[in-house]
Amino acid sequence: MNLFVDTSVWSLAFRRDQAQAEPAVDRLRQALGSGEALFSTGLVLQELLQGFFGPKARTAIIGRFTALPLLVPDRDDHIAAAEIRNACRRAGVQVGTIDAVLARLCSRHDLTLLTTDRDFDQMAPHVALKIWKP
């Protein structure tokens, strides 16, 4: 299974004060240990760098992402992401711009989304999105 790792999972994985076990973080660690294919995008990298402070956190995040293939959304991805947002809005589901782009990248590249963000669960019935479940 090829995984696209969302900001929510990376954020938990980088925290040192994580008190309780999180299945998605355990799954990330398993994938990292086995050499399984993991993907992300510059938007996730940017969100992480904006949320963590200090040179050690910055170095750790950039170091981890150096080894990951980053998917770059193109014009068609942005058009499809807008369609995802519109389809969800018609169904009464609010979707953020970045989440719509991430959903589109997962769909386009046939990736399973590894996330703890429940907004994606609301989105999934209305778009082609596979979400990892424990």
PDB file of C-alpha atoms in Angstrom:
ATOM      1  CA  MET A   1       0.000   0.000   0.000  1.00  0.00           C
ATOM      2  CA  ASN A   2       1.357   3.424  -0.924  1.00  0.00           C
ATOM      3  CA  LEU A   3       0.619   6.021   1.723  1.00  0.00           C
ATOM      4  CA  PHE A   4       0.234   9.780   1.567  1.00  0.00           C
ATOM      5  CA  VAL A   5       1.005  11.094   5.050  1.00  0.00           C
ATOM      6  CA  ASP A   6      -0.988  14.123   6.153  1.00  0.00           C
ATOM      7  CA  THR A   7       0.240  16.953   8.363  1.00  0.00           C
ATOM      8  CA  SER A   8      -1.813  15.666  11.318  1.00  0.00           C
ATOM      9  CA  VAL A   9       0.176  12.417  11.490  1.00  0.00           C
ATOM     10  CA  TRP A  10       3.585  13.991  10.958  1.00  0.00           C
ATOM     11  CA  SER A  11       2.797  16.572  13.624  1.00  0.00           C
ATOM     12  CA  LEU A  12       2.005  13.880  16.184  1.00  0.00           C
ATOM     13  CA  ALA A  13       5.076  11.869  15.175  1.00  0.00           C
ATOM     14  CA  PHE A  14       7.411  14.834  15.685  1.00  0.00           C
ATOM     15  CA  ARG A  15       6.003  15.728  19.114  1.00  0.00           C
ATOM     16  CA  ARG A  16       8.006  14.617  22.088  1.00  0.00           C
ATOM     17  CA  ASP A  17       5.137  15.130  24.541  1.00  0.00           C
ATOM     18  CA  GLN A  18       2.809  12.597  22.924  1.00  0.00           C
ATOM     19  CA  ALA A  19       1.200  10.870  25.905  1.00  0.00           C
ATOM     20  CA  GLN A  20      -1.051   8.314  24.251  1.00  0.00           C
ATOM     21  CA  ALA A  21      -0.520   5.913  21.407  1.00  0.00           C
ATOM     22  CA  GLU A  22      -1.980   6.908  18.059  1.00  0.00           C
ATOM     23  CA  PRO A  23      -2.549   4.090  15.528  1.00  0.00           C
ATOM     24  CA  ALA A  24      -1.781   6.357  12.559  1.00  0.00           C
ATOM     25  CA  VAL A  25       1.602   7.312  14.055  1.00  0.00           C
ATOM     26  CA  ASP A  26       2.327   3.636  14.723  1.00  0.00           C
ATOM     27  CA  ARG A  27       1.468   2.918  11.083  1.00  0.00           C
ATOM     28  CA  LEU A  28       3.819   5.706   9.943  1.00  0.00           C
ATOM     29  CA  ARG A  29       6.646   4.302  12.047  1.00  0.00           C
ATOM     30  CA  GLN A  30       5.996   0.828  10.660  1.00  0.00           C
ATOM     31  CA  ALA A  31       6.109   2.153   7.092  1.00  0.00           C
ATOM     32  CA  LEU A  32       9.316   4.090   7.764  1.00  0.00           C
ATOM     33  CA  GLY A  33      10.940   1.026   9.308  1.00  0.00           C
ATOM     34  CA  SER A  34      10.006  -1.268   6.456  1.00  0.00           C
ATOM     35  CA  GLY A  35      10.986   1.095   3.662  1.00  0.00           C
ATOM     36  CA  GLU A  36       7.421   1.257   2.407  1.00  0.00           C
ATOM     37  CA  ALA A  37       6.645   3.957  -0.159  1.00  0.00           C
ATOM     38  CA  LEU A  38       5.495   7.172   1.528  1.00  0.00           C
ATOM     39  CA  PHE A  39       4.493  10.366  -0.232  1.00  0.00           C
ATOM     40  CA  SER A  40       3.695  13.918   0.712  1.00  0.00           C
ATOM     41  CA  THR A  41       3.640  17.376  -0.826  1.00  0.00           C
ATOM     42  CA  GLY A  42       5.184  20.770  -0.222  1.00  0.00           C
ATOM     43  CA  LEU A  43       1.979  21.988   1.411  1.00  0.00           C
ATOM     44  CA  VAL A  44       2.379  19.439   4.208  1.00  0.00           C
ATOM     45  CA  LEU A  45       6.045  20.349   4.627  1.00  0.00           C
ATOM     46  CA  GLN A  46       5.120  24.024   4.842  1.00  0.00           C
ATOM     47  CA  GLU A  47       2.362  23.394   7.402  1.00  0.00           C
ATOM     48  CA  LEU A  48       4.802  21.438   9.584  1.00  0.00           C
ATOM     49  CA  LEU A  49       7.505  24.079   9.397  1.00  0.00           C
ATOM     50  CA  GLN A  50       4.952  26.760  10.297  1.00  0.00           C
ATOM     51  CA  GLY A  51       3.751  24.773  13.311  1.00  0.00           C
ATOM     52  CA  PHE A  52       7.065  23.792  14.916  1.00  0.00           C
ATOM     53  CA  PHE A  53       9.623  26.195  16.314  1.00  0.00           C
ATOM     54  CA  GLY A  54      13.352  26.009  16.800  1.00  0.00           C
ATOM     55  CA  PRO A  55      16.303  24.879  14.722  1.00  0.00           C
ATOM     56  CA  LYS A  56      16.209  21.260  15.954  1.00  0.00           C
ATOM     57  CA  ALA A  57      12.574  20.796  14.892  1.00  0.00           C
ATOM     58  CA  ARG A  58      13.244  22.506  11.555  1.00  0.00           C
ATOM     59  CA  THR A  59      16.281  20.316  10.869  1.00  0.00           C
ATOM     60  CA  ALA A  60      14.403  17.123  11.805  1.00  0.00           C
ATOM     61  CA  ILE A  61      11.436  17.975   9.601  1.00  0.00           C
ATOM     62  CA  ILE A  62      13.501  18.978   6.592  1.00  0.00           C
ATOM     63  CA  GLY A  63      15.721  15.922   7.044  1.00  0.00           C
ATOM     64  CA  ARG A  64      12.767  13.550   7.097  1.00  0.00           C
ATOM     65  CA  PHE A  65      11.184  15.176   4.062  1.00  0.00           C
ATOM     66  CA  THR A  66      14.415  15.086   2.053  1.00  0.00           C
ATOM     67  CA  ALA A  67      13.961  11.331   1.705  1.00  0.00           C
ATOM     68  CA  LEU A  68      10.298  11.550   0.662  1.00  0.00           C
ATOM     69  CA  PRO A  69       8.987  11.992  -2.843  1.00  0.00           C
ATOM     70  CA  LEU A  70       6.986  15.233  -2.874  1.00  0.00           C
ATOM     71  CA  LEU A  71       4.019  15.329  -5.226  1.00  0.00           C
ATOM     72  CA  VAL A  72       3.628  18.667  -6.951  1.00  0.00           C
ATOM     73  CA  PRO A  73       0.071  19.652  -7.864  1.00  0.00           C
ATOM     74  CA  ASP A  74      -0.361  20.869 -11.421  1.00  0.00           C
ATOM     75  CA  ARG A  75      -3.077  22.968 -13.038  1.00  0.00           C
ATOM     76  CA  ASP A  76      -5.410  19.986 -13.482  1.00  0.00           C
ATOM     77  CA  ASP A  77      -4.976  19.057  -9.815  1.00  0.00           C
ATOM     78  CA  HIS A  78      -6.068  22.521  -8.725  1.00  0.00           C
ATOM     79  CA  ILE A  79      -9.067  22.388 -11.053  1.00  0.00           C
ATOM     80  CA  ALA A  80     -10.023  18.961  -9.702  1.00  0.00           C
ATOM     81  CA  ALA A  81      -9.509  20.163  -6.109  1.00  0.00           C
ATOM     82  CA  ALA A  82     -11.971  22.996  -6.734  1.00  0.00           C
ATOM     83  CA  GLU A  83     -14.439  20.429  -8.054  1.00  0.00           C
ATOM     84  CA  ILE A  84     -13.917  18.356  -4.904  1.00  0.00           C
ATOM     85  CA  ARG A  85     -14.658  21.396  -2.711  1.00  0.00           C
ATOM     86  CA  ASN A  86     -17.758  22.230  -4.761  1.00  0.00           C
ATOM     87  CA  ALA A  87     -19.077  18.653  -4.668  1.00  0.00           C
ATOM     88  CA  CYS A  88     -18.576  18.501  -0.914  1.00  0.00           C
ATOM     89  CA  ARG A  89     -20.158  21.919  -0.378  1.00  0.00           C
ATOM     90  CA  ARG A  90     -23.241  20.796  -2.346  1.00  0.00           C
ATOM     91  CA  ALA A  91     -23.429  17.819   0.021  1.00  0.00           C
ATOM     92  CA  GLY A  92     -23.209  20.120   3.045  1.00  0.00           C
ATOM     93  CA  VAL A  93     -19.579  19.301   3.861  1.00  0.00           C
ATOM     94  CA  GLN A  94     -17.086  22.140   4.321  1.00  0.00           C
ATOM     95  CA  VAL A  95     -13.636  21.359   2.937  1.00  0.00           C
ATOM     96  CA  GLY A  96     -10.518  23.501   3.188  1.00  0.00           C
ATOM     97  CA  THR A  97      -8.523  24.386   0.111  1.00  0.00           C
ATOM     98  CA  ILE A  98      -5.425  22.452   1.177  1.00  0.00           C
ATOM     99  CA  ASP A  99      -7.464  19.393   2.165  1.00  0.00           C
ATOM    100  CA  ALA A 100      -9.086  19.393  -1.271  1.00  0.00           C
ATOM    101  CA  VAL A 101      -5.663  19.477  -2.941  1.00  0.00           C
ATOM    102  CA  LEU A 102      -4.429  16.625  -0.744  1.00  0.00           C
ATOM    103  CA  ALA A 103      -7.510  14.558  -1.559  1.00  0.00           C
ATOM    104  CA  ARG A 104      -6.949  15.184  -5.262  1.00  0.00           C
ATOM    105  CA  LEU A 105      -3.294  14.144  -5.082  1.00  0.00           C
ATOM    106  CA  CYS A 106      -4.245  10.934  -3.276  1.00  0.00           C
ATOM    107  CA  SER A 107      -6.898  10.154  -5.845  1.00  0.00           C
ATOM    108  CA  ARG A 108      -4.732  10.969  -8.858  1.00  0.00           C
ATOM    109  CA  HIS A 109      -1.768   8.894  -7.637  1.00  0.00           C
ATOM    110  CA  ASP A 110      -3.869   6.051  -6.148  1.00  0.00           C
ATOM    111  CA  LEU A 111      -2.567   6.644  -2.636  1.00  0.00           C
ATOM    112  CA  THR A 112      -4.152   5.854   0.705  1.00  0.00           C
ATOM    113  CA  LEU A 113      -4.336   8.853   3.023  1.00  0.00           C
ATOM    114  CA  LEU A 114      -2.810   8.381   6.475  1.00  0.00           C
ATOM    115  CA  THR A 115      -4.432  11.036   8.646  1.00  0.00           C
ATOM    116  CA  THR A 116      -5.957  11.747  12.041  1.00  0.00           C
ATOM    117  CA  ASP A 117      -7.957  14.665  10.640  1.00  0.00           C
ATOM    118  CA  ARG A 118     -11.621  13.640  10.763  1.00  0.00           C
ATOM    119  CA  ASP A 119     -12.517  16.260   8.152  1.00  0.00           C
ATOM    120  CA  PHE A 120     -11.332  13.768   5.553  1.00  0.00           C
ATOM    121  CA  ASP A 121     -13.839  11.194   6.848  1.00  0.00           C
ATOM    122  CA  GLN A 122     -16.603  13.707   6.100  1.00  0.00           C
ATOM    123  CA  MET A 123     -15.185  14.297   2.628  1.00  0.00           C
ATOM    124  CA  ALA A 124     -14.565  10.663   1.608  1.00  0.00           C
ATOM    125  CA  PRO A 125     -18.156   9.644   0.790  1.00  0.00           C
ATOM    126  CA  HIS A 126     -18.369  12.446  -1.768  1.00  0.00           C
ATOM    127  CA  VAL A 127     -15.031  12.018  -3.571  1.00  0.00           C
ATOM    128  CA  ALA A 128     -12.639   9.268  -4.614  1.00  0.00           C
ATOM    129  CA  LEU A 129     -10.530   9.136  -1.454  1.00  0.00           C
ATOM    130  CA  LYS A 130      -9.098   6.115   0.338  1.00  0.00           C
ATOM    131  CA  ILE A 131      -8.334   6.649   4.018  1.00  0.00           C
ATOM    132  CA  TRP A 132      -6.250   4.253   6.100  1.00  0.00           C
ATOM    133  CA  LYS A 133      -8.123   2.706   9.014  1.00  0.00           C
ATOM    134  CA  PRO A 134      -6.568   0.622  11.808  1.00  0.00           C
TER     135      PRO A 134
END
